[in-house]
mmCIF file of C-alpha atoms in Angstrom:
data_model
loop_
_atom_site.group_PDB
_atom_site.id
_atom_site.type_symbol
_atom_site.label_atom_id
_atom_site.label_comp_id
_atom_site.label_asym_id
_atom_site.label_seq_id
_atom_site.Cartn_x
_atom_site.Cartn_y
_atom_site.Cartn_z
ATOM 1 C CA MET E 1 -0.142 -6.506 7.707
ATOM 2 C CA ARG E 2 -1.723 -3.145 6.860
ATOM 3 C CA ALA E 3 -2.039 -0.806 3.881
ATOM 4 C CA LEU E 4 -3.599 2.382 3.554
ATOM 5 C CA LEU E 5 -4.717 3.054 0.136
ATOM 6 C CA GLN E 6 -4.999 6.711 -1.651
ATOM 7 C CA ARG E 7 -7.134 6.759 -4.931
ATOM 8 C CA VAL E 8 -5.254 9.302 -6.979
ATOM 9 C CA SER E 9 -4.785 11.679 -9.962
ATOM 10 C CA LYS E 10 -0.913 11.457 -9.544
ATOM 11 C CA ALA E 11 1.644 10.732 -6.958
ATOM 12 C CA GLN E 12 5.206 10.579 -7.071
ATOM 13 C CA VAL E 13 7.732 9.722 -4.169
ATOM 14 C CA SER E 14 11.424 11.651 -3.849
ATOM 15 C CA VAL E 15 14.505 10.347 -2.055
ATOM 16 C CA ALA E 16 16.849 13.199 -1.124
ATOM 17 C CA GLY E 17 15.616 15.333 -3.917
ATOM 18 C CA ALA E 18 15.427 12.830 -6.484
ATOM 19 C CA THR E 19 12.383 11.166 -7.887
ATOM 20 C CA VAL E 20 12.410 7.430 -7.354
ATOM 21 C CA GLY E 21 9.282 6.446 -8.512
ATOM 22 C CA GLY E 22 5.733 8.248 -9.798
ATOM 23 C CA ILE E 23 2.317 7.313 -11.329
ATOM 24 C CA GLY E 24 -0.507 9.023 -13.106
ATOM 25 C CA PRO E 25 -3.887 7.839 -12.070
ATOM 26 C CA GLY E 26 -4.453 4.653 -9.852
ATOM 27 C CA LEU E 27 -3.256 3.973 -5.996
ATOM 28 C CA LEU E 28 -0.886 5.099 -3.641
ATOM 29 C CA VAL E 29 -0.162 2.492 -1.254
ATOM 30 C CA PHE E 30 1.388 2.731 2.393
ATOM 31 C CA LEU E 31 1.952 -1.009 3.529
ATOM 32 C CA GLY E 32 3.242 -1.238 7.083
ATOM 33 C CA ILE E 33 4.440 -4.597 7.713
ATOM 34 C CA SER E 34 3.734 -6.569 10.681
ATOM 35 C CA ARG E 35 5.835 -9.060 13.015
ATOM 36 C CA GLN E 36 2.561 -11.281 12.074
ATOM 37 C CA ALA E 37 3.066 -10.840 8.047
ATOM 38 C CA ASN E 38 4.399 -13.854 6.064
ATOM 39 C CA GLU E 39 3.932 -14.897 2.664
ATOM 40 C CA ASP E 40 0.154 -16.347 2.572
ATOM 41 C CA LYS E 41 -0.872 -12.586 4.007
ATOM 42 C CA THR E 42 1.427 -10.698 1.787
ATOM 43 C CA ARG E 43 -0.348 -12.107 -1.371
ATOM 44 C CA TRP E 44 -3.824 -11.651 0.536
ATOM 45 C CA LEU E 45 -3.419 -8.170 0.841
ATOM 46 C CA ALA E 46 -1.710 -7.523 -2.794
ATOM 47 C CA ASP E 47 -4.509 -9.459 -4.362
ATOM 48 C CA LYS E 48 -7.346 -7.230 -1.987
ATOM 49 C CA VAL E 49 -5.354 -4.075 -3.327
ATOM 50 C CA ALA E 50 -5.411 -5.329 -6.815
ATOM 51 C CA ASN E 51 -8.929 -6.096 -7.077
ATOM 52 C CA LEU E 52 -10.867 -3.743 -4.792
ATOM 53 C CA ARG E 53 -13.587 -1.904 -6.593
ATOM 54 C CA ILE E 54 -12.724 1.755 -5.437
ATOM 55 C CA PHE E 55 -12.541 3.635 -9.121
ATOM 56 C CA PRO E 56 -15.716 4.850 -10.972
ATOM 57 C CA ASP E 57 -17.766 3.155 -13.574
ATOM 58 C CA GLN E 58 -19.746 5.010 -16.779
ATOM 59 C CA GLN E 59 -22.539 5.562 -14.074
ATOM 60 C CA ASP E 60 -20.035 7.326 -11.396
ATOM 61 C CA ARG E 61 -20.206 3.992 -9.101
ATOM 62 C CA LEU E 62 -17.151 2.890 -7.448
ATOM 63 C CA ASN E 63 -17.306 -0.246 -9.287
ATOM 64 C CA LEU E 64 -14.202 -0.568 -11.262
ATOM 65 C CA SER E 65 -10.666 -1.912 -9.509
ATOM 66 C CA VAL E 66 -6.762 -0.264 -10.268
ATOM 67 C CA LYS E 67 -6.598 -3.090 -13.059
ATOM 68 C CA ASP E 68 -10.211 -2.449 -14.643
ATOM 69 C CA SER E 69 -9.181 1.044 -14.757
ATOM 70 C CA LYS E 70 -6.056 0.543 -16.161
ATOM 71 C CA GLY E 71 -4.318 2.552 -13.397
ATOM 72 C CA ALA E 72 -1.006 2.001 -12.231
ATOM 73 C CA VAL E 73 0.046 1.788 -8.246
ATOM 74 C CA LEU E 74 2.946 3.236 -6.253
ATOM 75 C CA VAL E 75 3.750 1.406 -3.019
ATOM 76 C CA VAL E 76 5.503 3.254 -0.286
ATOM 77 C CA SER E 77 7.118 1.362 2.940
ATOM 78 C CA GLN E 78 5.634 2.977 5.842
ATOM 79 C CA PHE E 79 6.317 0.884 9.482
ATOM 80 C CA THR E 80 4.609 3.982 11.350
ATOM 81 C CA LEU E 81 1.653 2.522 10.422
ATOM 82 C CA TRP E 82 2.235 0.146 13.318
ATOM 83 C CA GLY E 83 2.578 2.775 15.688
ATOM 84 C CA GLU E 84 0.942 2.707 18.843
ATOM 85 C CA ALA E 85 -0.031 5.751 20.803
ATOM 86 C CA SER E 86 -2.288 4.857 23.491
ATOM 87 C CA LYS E 87 0.049 5.005 26.316
ATOM 88 C CA GLY E 88 2.483 8.198 26.665
ATOM 89 C CA ASN E 89 2.841 10.432 23.760
ATOM 90 C CA ARG E 90 5.684 8.994 21.933
ATOM 91 C CA PRO E 91 4.813 5.729 19.576
ATOM 92 C CA SER E 92 5.822 2.221 20.143
ATOM 93 C CA PHE E 93 6.704 0.627 16.706
ATOM 94 C CA SER E 94 7.469 -2.816 18.362
ATOM 95 C CA ARG E 95 4.597 -4.170 16.342
ATOM 96 C CA ALA E 96 6.424 -3.612 13.197
ATOM 97 C CA ALA E 97 8.406 -6.074 11.515
ATOM 98 C CA LEU E 98 12.241 -5.661 11.359
ATOM 99 C CA ALA E 99 13.860 -4.506 8.336
ATOM 100 C CA GLU E 100 15.199 -8.173 7.544
ATOM 101 C CA THR E 101 12.064 -9.573 7.563
ATOM 102 C CA ALA E 102 9.686 -6.836 6.168
ATOM 103 C CA LEU E 103 12.331 -6.348 2.792
ATOM 104 C CA PRO E 104 11.289 -9.631 1.337
ATOM 105 C CA LEU E 105 7.540 -9.348 2.159
ATOM 106 C CA TYR E 106 7.628 -5.680 0.615
ATOM 107 C CA HIS E 107 9.188 -7.231 -2.487
ATOM 108 C CA LEU E 108 6.623 -10.188 -2.721
ATOM 109 C CA PHE E 109 3.751 -7.571 -2.112
ATOM 110 C CA ILE E 110 4.955 -5.709 -5.565
ATOM 111 C CA GLU E 111 5.498 -8.671 -6.946
ATOM 112 C CA ARG E 112 2.079 -9.676 -6.501
ATOM 113 C CA LEU E 113 0.659 -7.032 -8.020
ATOM 114 C CA ARG E 114 2.758 -7.169 -11.227
ATOM 115 C CA GLU E 115 1.446 -10.591 -11.446
ATOM 116 C CA HIS E 116 -2.089 -9.057 -11.767
ATOM 117 C CA ALA E 117 -0.586 -6.797 -14.904
ATOM 118 C CA LEU E 118 -0.255 -3.628 -13.093
ATOM 119 C CA ASN E 119 2.365 -1.143 -13.727
ATOM 120 C CA VAL E 120 3.806 -0.695 -10.330
ATOM 121 C CA GLU E 121 6.420 1.717 -8.978
ATOM 122 C CA GLN E 122 7.704 2.184 -5.746
ATOM 123 C CA GLY E 123 9.458 4.182 -2.921
ATOM 124 C CA LYS E 124 13.012 2.981 -1.474
ATOM 125 C CA PHE E 125 12.450 0.508 1.880
ATOM 126 C CA GLY E 126 13.945 2.082 4.596
ATOM 127 C CA ALA E 127 14.862 5.826 3.260
ATOM 128 C CA VAL E 128 13.252 9.065 4.534
ATOM 129 C CA MET E 129 10.973 9.741 1.966
ATOM 130 C CA GLN E 130 9.117 12.838 0.502
ATOM 131 C CA VAL E 131 5.370 11.741 -1.068
ATOM 132 C CA GLU E 132 3.411 13.870 -3.062
ATOM 133 C CA LEU E 133 -0.265 13.117 -4.349
ATOM 134 C CA ILE E 134 -3.165 14.276 -5.469
ATOM 135 C CA ASN E 135 -6.142 12.404 -3.758
ATOM 136 C CA ASP E 136 -8.902 11.602 -6.172
ATOM 137 C CA GLY E 137 -12.706 11.820 -4.797
ATOM 138 C CA PRO E 138 -10.810 11.806 -2.069
ATOM 139 C CA VAL E 139 -10.529 7.769 -1.659
ATOM 140 C CA THR E 140 -8.965 6.659 1.027
ATOM 141 C CA MET E 141 -9.252 3.122 2.113
ATOM 142 C CA TRP E 142 -7.457 1.119 5.419
ATOM 143 C CA LEU E 143 -6.824 -2.341 4.787
ATOM 144 C CA GLU E 144 -5.740 -4.825 6.987
ATOM 145 C CA ALA E 145 -5.130 -8.715 6.527
ATOM 146 C CA PRO E 146 -6.871 -11.153 8.418
ATOM 147 C CA HIS E 147 -5.321 -11.961 11.694
ATOM 148 C CA ASP E 148 -3.082 -9.472 11.983
#
């Protein structure tokens, strides 16, 4: 599993012109689920996202998590994080999980974040989405579950 995190002032996701999820300050998480993903890796990655200290404290040091800063999380499924383009010019997505495997793990990831008492919004799994964001910092982090 992979997650691309962006610390944001605000973010929203729309499908067919209608907003389906939006947050103020917090994290925008693009979540890529691989064929190797499982429930343990999903929980590990959600816990890492909830506890990663990338928000400023009173001394402007990156010392607070999204939980500590009372931020929200917007989760957007993105199988293209598993795109492989080392050969040729058309990416292969063969390492990405199939939808029937990925969807339950996507929901588990969101529920695990909510177990951390976070306000979590989400995109629409499998849909063509438009994502708008204002990156704060900018702070962007790449996380990957061990052995993925």
